[in-house]
Amino acid sequence: MSVKAQSKDAATNPRGIPYAPFVDKVEDYVSSRAEVDGTMKSFQEMISKYQFMEVNTQRRVAGLKEKIPDIQKTLEMVQFLESRRPGSDPIETTFELNDTLYAKAVIPPTDEVYLWLGANVMLSYPVAEATTLLESKLSTAQQSLENCEEDLDFLREQITTLEVATARVYNWEVTMKRKEKAEHGDEDASGETKRVLPNG
């Protein structure tokens, strides 16, 4: 059975990442030493692909870990504004203009907020609608983070599986070399003819 055939029919995790082939018997993947190099190359290519996916997933995790606290803070503020009844006294607060500059603001009760959507786009939402939107975005981001962390564990397992498979194929080749060398040595020994020295 070739590695390519095994990989093509392999099962995947919930995000479609394929399982690495588990090499229990090396003979299922290579039938002779001539196939070892191709098999080892195939394993190395799969390891590289898993490592590439691992790096990309790590970046996504880092992005989500920065994004989730921002969504949570925004949601808490919108929920606070939603909790204020019409006719309540205005509140005085400060807001950030940049890293070192803040300004004071007086905020009366309101039923409308503006949310950044990204790409320099800000839209106005009713407070209740903004709350629903932020709760949905927070839930989606948290689920994405959970999925990414599961994928990272999965990818590390597949890389380890392939590293073990590579070692098994390499050790099998070493064993075959020794066996062939021993067989050739026995043939050479049995094929030797005794030289008879002439008398005198």
mmCIF file of C-alpha atoms in Angstrom:
data_model
loop_
_atom_site.group_PDB
_atom_site.id
_atom_site.type_symbol
_atom_site.label_atom_id
_atom_site.label_comp_id
_atom_site.label_asym_id
_atom_site.label_seq_id
_atom_site.Cartn_x
_atom_site.Cartn_y
_atom_site.Cartn_z
ATOM 1 C CA MET A 1 0.000 0.000 0.000
ATOM 2 C CA SER A 2 1.471 3.325 -1.038
ATOM 3 C CA VAL A 3 1.593 6.393 1.197
ATOM 4 C CA LYS A 4 -0.339 8.355 -1.427
ATOM 5 C CA ALA A 5 -3.158 5.816 -1.495
ATOM 6 C CA GLN A 6 -3.275 5.745 2.287
ATOM 7 C CA SER A 7 -3.375 9.559 2.526
ATOM 8 C CA LYS A 8 -6.086 9.890 -0.136
ATOM 9 C CA ASP A 9 -8.506 7.700 1.800
ATOM 10 C CA ALA A 10 -7.482 8.986 5.242
ATOM 11 C CA ALA A 11 -10.052 10.298 7.717
ATOM 12 C CA THR A 12 -9.938 13.923 8.801
ATOM 13 C CA ASN A 13 -10.593 15.932 11.946
ATOM 14 C CA PRO A 14 -13.713 18.175 12.110
ATOM 15 C CA ARG A 15 -11.876 20.992 10.269
ATOM 16 C CA GLY A 16 -10.815 18.711 7.418
ATOM 17 C CA ILE A 17 -7.181 18.170 8.437
ATOM 18 C CA PRO A 18 -6.222 14.607 7.434
ATOM 19 C CA TYR A 19 -4.832 12.062 9.846
ATOM 20 C CA ALA A 20 -1.220 11.061 9.263
ATOM 21 C CA PRO A 21 -0.666 7.422 8.237
ATOM 22 C CA PHE A 22 0.237 5.243 11.211
ATOM 23 C CA VAL A 23 2.981 2.796 10.316
ATOM 24 C CA ASP A 24 2.411 -0.369 12.289
ATOM 25 C CA LYS A 25 4.085 -2.678 9.757
ATOM 26 C CA VAL A 26 6.723 -1.097 7.529
ATOM 27 C CA GLU A 27 6.080 -3.797 4.933
ATOM 28 C CA ASP A 28 2.632 -2.248 4.329
ATOM 29 C CA TYR A 29 4.369 0.838 2.946
ATOM 30 C CA VAL A 30 7.584 -0.436 1.413
ATOM 31 C CA SER A 31 8.177 -3.809 -0.175
ATOM 32 C CA SER A 32 11.855 -3.283 -0.987
ATOM 33 C CA ARG A 33 14.721 -0.937 -0.190
ATOM 34 C CA ALA A 34 14.171 0.750 -3.558
ATOM 35 C CA GLU A 35 10.928 2.246 -2.226
ATOM 36 C CA VAL A 36 12.446 3.644 0.978
ATOM 37 C CA ASP A 37 13.646 6.973 -0.411
ATOM 38 C CA GLY A 38 10.267 7.771 -1.971
ATOM 39 C CA THR A 39 8.429 6.845 1.213
ATOM 40 C CA MET A 40 10.758 8.896 3.409
ATOM 41 C CA LYS A 41 10.390 11.879 1.056
ATOM 42 C CA SER A 42 6.607 11.561 1.186
ATOM 43 C CA PHE A 43 6.659 11.521 5.001
ATOM 44 C CA GLN A 44 8.900 14.602 5.088
ATOM 45 C CA GLU A 45 6.576 16.459 2.718
ATOM 46 C CA MET A 46 3.619 15.657 4.962
ATOM 47 C CA ILE A 47 5.544 16.822 8.036
ATOM 48 C CA SER A 48 6.309 20.122 6.280
ATOM 49 C CA LYS A 49 2.623 20.598 5.426
ATOM 50 C CA TYR A 50 1.546 19.909 9.010
ATOM 51 C CA GLN A 51 4.206 22.315 10.315
ATOM 52 C CA PHE A 52 2.980 24.994 7.888
ATOM 53 C CA MET A 53 -0.597 24.527 9.135
ATOM 54 C CA GLU A 54 0.673 24.603 12.729
ATOM 55 C CA VAL A 55 2.367 28.002 12.226
ATOM 56 C CA ASN A 56 -0.742 29.462 10.573
ATOM 57 C CA THR A 57 -2.973 28.139 13.346
ATOM 58 C CA GLN A 58 -0.653 29.558 16.024
ATOM 59 C CA ARG A 59 -0.949 32.978 14.371
ATOM 60 C CA ARG A 60 -4.710 32.702 14.319
ATOM 61 C CA VAL A 61 -4.760 31.749 18.016
ATOM 62 C CA ALA A 62 -2.629 34.798 18.842
ATOM 63 C CA GLY A 63 -5.021 37.036 16.881
ATOM 64 C CA LEU A 64 -8.094 35.605 18.582
ATOM 65 C CA LYS A 65 -6.541 35.997 22.038
ATOM 66 C CA GLU A 66 -6.107 39.695 21.297
ATOM 67 C CA LYS A 67 -9.542 40.086 19.716
ATOM 68 C CA ILE A 68 -11.677 38.334 22.364
ATOM 69 C CA PRO A 69 -10.857 40.711 25.274
ATOM 70 C CA ASP A 70 -11.670 43.701 23.038
ATOM 71 C CA ILE A 71 -15.067 42.225 22.143
ATOM 72 C CA GLN A 72 -15.745 41.450 25.814
ATOM 73 C CA LYS A 73 -14.928 45.023 26.882
ATOM 74 C CA THR A 74 -17.110 46.487 24.143
ATOM 75 C CA LEU A 75 -19.982 44.152 25.051
ATOM 76 C CA GLU A 76 -19.729 45.087 28.736
ATOM 77 C CA MET A 77 -19.883 48.788 27.854
ATOM 78 C CA VAL A 78 -22.910 48.331 25.581
ATOM 79 C CA GLN A 79 -24.650 46.278 28.278
ATOM 80 C CA PHE A 80 -23.941 49.061 30.763
ATOM 81 C CA LEU A 81 -25.446 51.660 28.403
ATOM 82 C CA GLU A 82 -28.437 49.381 27.837
ATOM 83 C CA SER A 83 -29.015 49.113 31.587
ATOM 84 C CA ARG A 84 -29.340 52.899 32.024
ATOM 85 C CA ARG A 85 -32.925 54.078 32.004
ATOM 86 C CA PRO A 86 -34.169 57.142 30.123
ATOM 87 C CA GLY A 87 -34.025 60.162 32.411
ATOM 88 C CA SER A 88 -30.944 58.937 34.295
ATOM 89 C CA ASP A 89 -28.231 61.481 35.016
ATOM 90 C CA PRO A 90 -25.468 61.735 32.401
ATOM 91 C CA ILE A 91 -22.191 60.049 33.300
ATOM 92 C CA GLU A 92 -18.770 61.627 32.976
ATOM 93 C CA THR A 93 -15.982 59.427 31.667
ATOM 94 C CA THR A 94 -12.744 59.507 29.704
ATOM 95 C CA PHE A 95 -12.030 57.887 26.374
ATOM 96 C CA GLU A 96 -8.775 57.105 24.643
ATOM 97 C CA LEU A 97 -7.747 59.143 21.621
ATOM 98 C CA ASN A 98 -4.383 57.413 21.248
ATOM 99 C CA ASP A 99 -1.873 55.569 23.446
ATOM 100 C CA THR A 100 -1.086 58.583 25.653
ATOM 101 C CA LEU A 101 -3.995 60.985 25.090
ATOM 102 C CA TYR A 102 -7.416 60.833 26.736
ATOM 103 C CA ALA A 103 -10.409 63.175 26.660
ATOM 104 C CA LYS A 104 -13.366 63.710 28.965
ATOM 105 C CA ALA A 105 -16.902 63.070 27.794
ATOM 106 C CA VAL A 106 -20.384 63.397 29.235
ATOM 107 C CA ILE A 107 -22.688 60.560 28.115
ATOM 108 C CA PRO A 108 -26.447 60.924 28.535
ATOM 109 C CA PRO A 109 -28.716 57.884 28.416
ATOM 110 C CA THR A 110 -28.834 56.628 24.839
ATOM 111 C CA ASP A 111 -30.522 53.995 22.734
ATOM 112 C CA GLU A 112 -27.883 54.068 19.996
ATOM 113 C CA VAL A 113 -24.194 53.139 19.797
ATOM 114 C CA TYR A 114 -21.538 53.132 17.081
ATOM 115 C CA LEU A 115 -19.414 50.022 16.540
ATOM 116 C CA TRP A 116 -16.202 49.601 14.592
ATOM 117 C CA LEU A 117 -16.612 46.771 12.093
ATOM 118 C CA GLY A 118 -13.035 46.897 10.794
ATOM 119 C CA ALA A 119 -11.515 48.285 7.590
ATOM 120 C CA ASN A 120 -12.195 51.822 8.903
ATOM 121 C CA VAL A 121 -15.956 51.201 8.922
ATOM 122 C CA MET A 122 -18.198 52.324 11.805
ATOM 123 C CA LEU A 123 -21.953 51.742 11.894
ATOM 124 C CA SER A 124 -24.747 52.910 14.147
ATOM 125 C CA TYR A 125 -26.814 50.252 15.963
ATOM 126 C CA PRO A 126 -29.679 50.325 18.437
ATOM 127 C CA VAL A 127 -28.279 49.304 21.815
ATOM 128 C CA ALA A 128 -30.233 46.043 21.954
ATOM 129 C CA GLU A 129 -29.142 45.091 18.430
ATOM 130 C CA ALA A 130 -25.534 45.956 19.246
ATOM 131 C CA THR A 131 -25.689 43.690 22.295
ATOM 132 C CA THR A 132 -26.983 40.790 20.201
ATOM 133 C CA LEU A 133 -24.331 41.372 17.535
ATOM 134 C CA LEU A 134 -21.462 41.518 20.037
ATOM 135 C CA GLU A 135 -22.688 38.426 21.894
ATOM 136 C CA SER A 136 -22.737 36.562 18.573
ATOM 137 C CA LYS A 137 -19.260 37.791 17.610
ATOM 138 C CA LEU A 138 -17.887 36.856 21.045
ATOM 139 C CA SER A 139 -19.395 33.366 20.889
ATOM 140 C CA THR A 140 -18.018 32.833 17.376
ATOM 141 C CA ALA A 141 -14.530 34.033 18.362
ATOM 142 C CA GLN A 142 -14.466 31.814 21.469
ATOM 143 C CA GLN A 143 -15.560 28.785 19.417
ATOM 144 C CA SER A 144 -12.899 29.575 16.804
ATOM 145 C CA LEU A 145 -10.242 29.779 19.534
ATOM 146 C CA GLU A 146 -11.358 26.423 20.958
ATOM 147 C CA ASN A 147 -11.238 24.860 17.479
ATOM 148 C CA CYS A 148 -7.781 26.303 16.785
ATOM 149 C CA GLU A 149 -6.397 24.974 20.066
ATOM 150 C CA GLU A 150 -7.845 21.539 19.267
ATOM 151 C CA ASP A 151 -6.278 21.733 15.802
ATOM 152 C CA LEU A 152 -2.882 22.612 17.281
ATOM 153 C CA ASP A 153 -2.981 19.521 19.509
ATOM 154 C CA PHE A 154 -4.112 17.444 16.536
ATOM 155 C CA LEU A 155 -1.335 18.782 14.265
ATOM 156 C CA ARG A 156 1.344 18.079 16.882
ATOM 157 C CA GLU A 157 0.064 14.509 17.190
ATOM 158 C CA GLN A 158 0.240 14.022 13.412
ATOM 159 C CA ILE A 159 3.778 15.421 13.251
ATOM 160 C CA THR A 160 4.852 13.035 16.024
ATOM 161 C CA THR A 161 3.148 10.120 14.235
ATOM 162 C CA LEU A 162 5.062 10.886 11.027
ATOM 163 C CA GLU A 163 8.361 11.308 12.875
ATOM 164 C CA VAL A 164 7.846 7.859 14.418
ATOM 165 C CA ALA A 165 6.903 6.465 10.989
ATOM 166 C CA THR A 166 10.061 7.947 9.462
ATOM 167 C CA ALA A 167 12.199 6.404 12.200
ATOM 168 C CA ARG A 168 10.558 2.988 11.685
ATOM 169 C CA VAL A 169 11.151 3.037 7.929
ATOM 170 C CA TYR A 170 14.766 4.133 8.473
ATOM 171 C CA ASN A 171 15.371 1.375 11.024
ATOM 172 C CA TRP A 172 13.756 -1.160 8.683
ATOM 173 C CA GLU A 173 16.149 -0.103 5.914
ATOM 174 C CA VAL A 174 19.152 -0.435 8.245
ATOM 175 C CA THR A 175 17.973 -3.921 9.236
ATOM 176 C CA MET A 176 17.558 -4.918 5.570
ATOM 177 C CA LYS A 177 21.051 -3.635 4.749
ATOM 178 C CA ARG A 178 22.567 -5.710 7.518
ATOM 179 C CA LYS A 179 20.568 -8.737 6.454
ATOM 180 C CA GLU A 180 21.650 -8.373 2.816
ATOM 181 C CA LYS A 181 25.242 -7.842 3.863
ATOM 182 C CA ALA A 182 25.140 -10.958 6.008
ATOM 183 C CA GLU A 183 23.602 -12.987 3.158
ATOM 184 C CA HIS A 184 26.236 -11.786 0.687
ATOM 185 C CA GLY A 185 28.917 -12.629 3.230
ATOM 186 C CA ASP A 186 27.603 -16.189 3.545
ATOM 187 C CA GLU A 187 27.504 -16.562 -0.258
ATOM 188 C CA ASP A 188 31.089 -15.343 -0.591
ATOM 189 C CA ALA A 189 32.231 -17.745 2.109
ATOM 190 C CA SER A 190 30.466 -20.766 0.554
ATOM 191 C CA GLY A 191 31.740 -19.886 -2.948
ATOM 192 C CA GLU A 192 35.406 -19.833 -2.020
ATOM 193 C CA THR A 193 37.568 -22.676 -3.432
ATOM 194 C CA LYS A 194 40.490 -24.088 -1.585
ATOM 195 C CA ARG A 195 43.854 -23.590 -3.251
ATOM 196 C CA VAL A 196 45.990 -26.762 -3.280
ATOM 197 C CA LEU A 197 49.677 -26.101 -3.022
ATOM 198 C CA PRO A 198 51.887 -28.295 -5.264
ATOM 199 C CA ASN A 199 54.171 -30.826 -3.574
ATOM 200 C CA GLY A 200 57.734 -29.954 -3.236
#
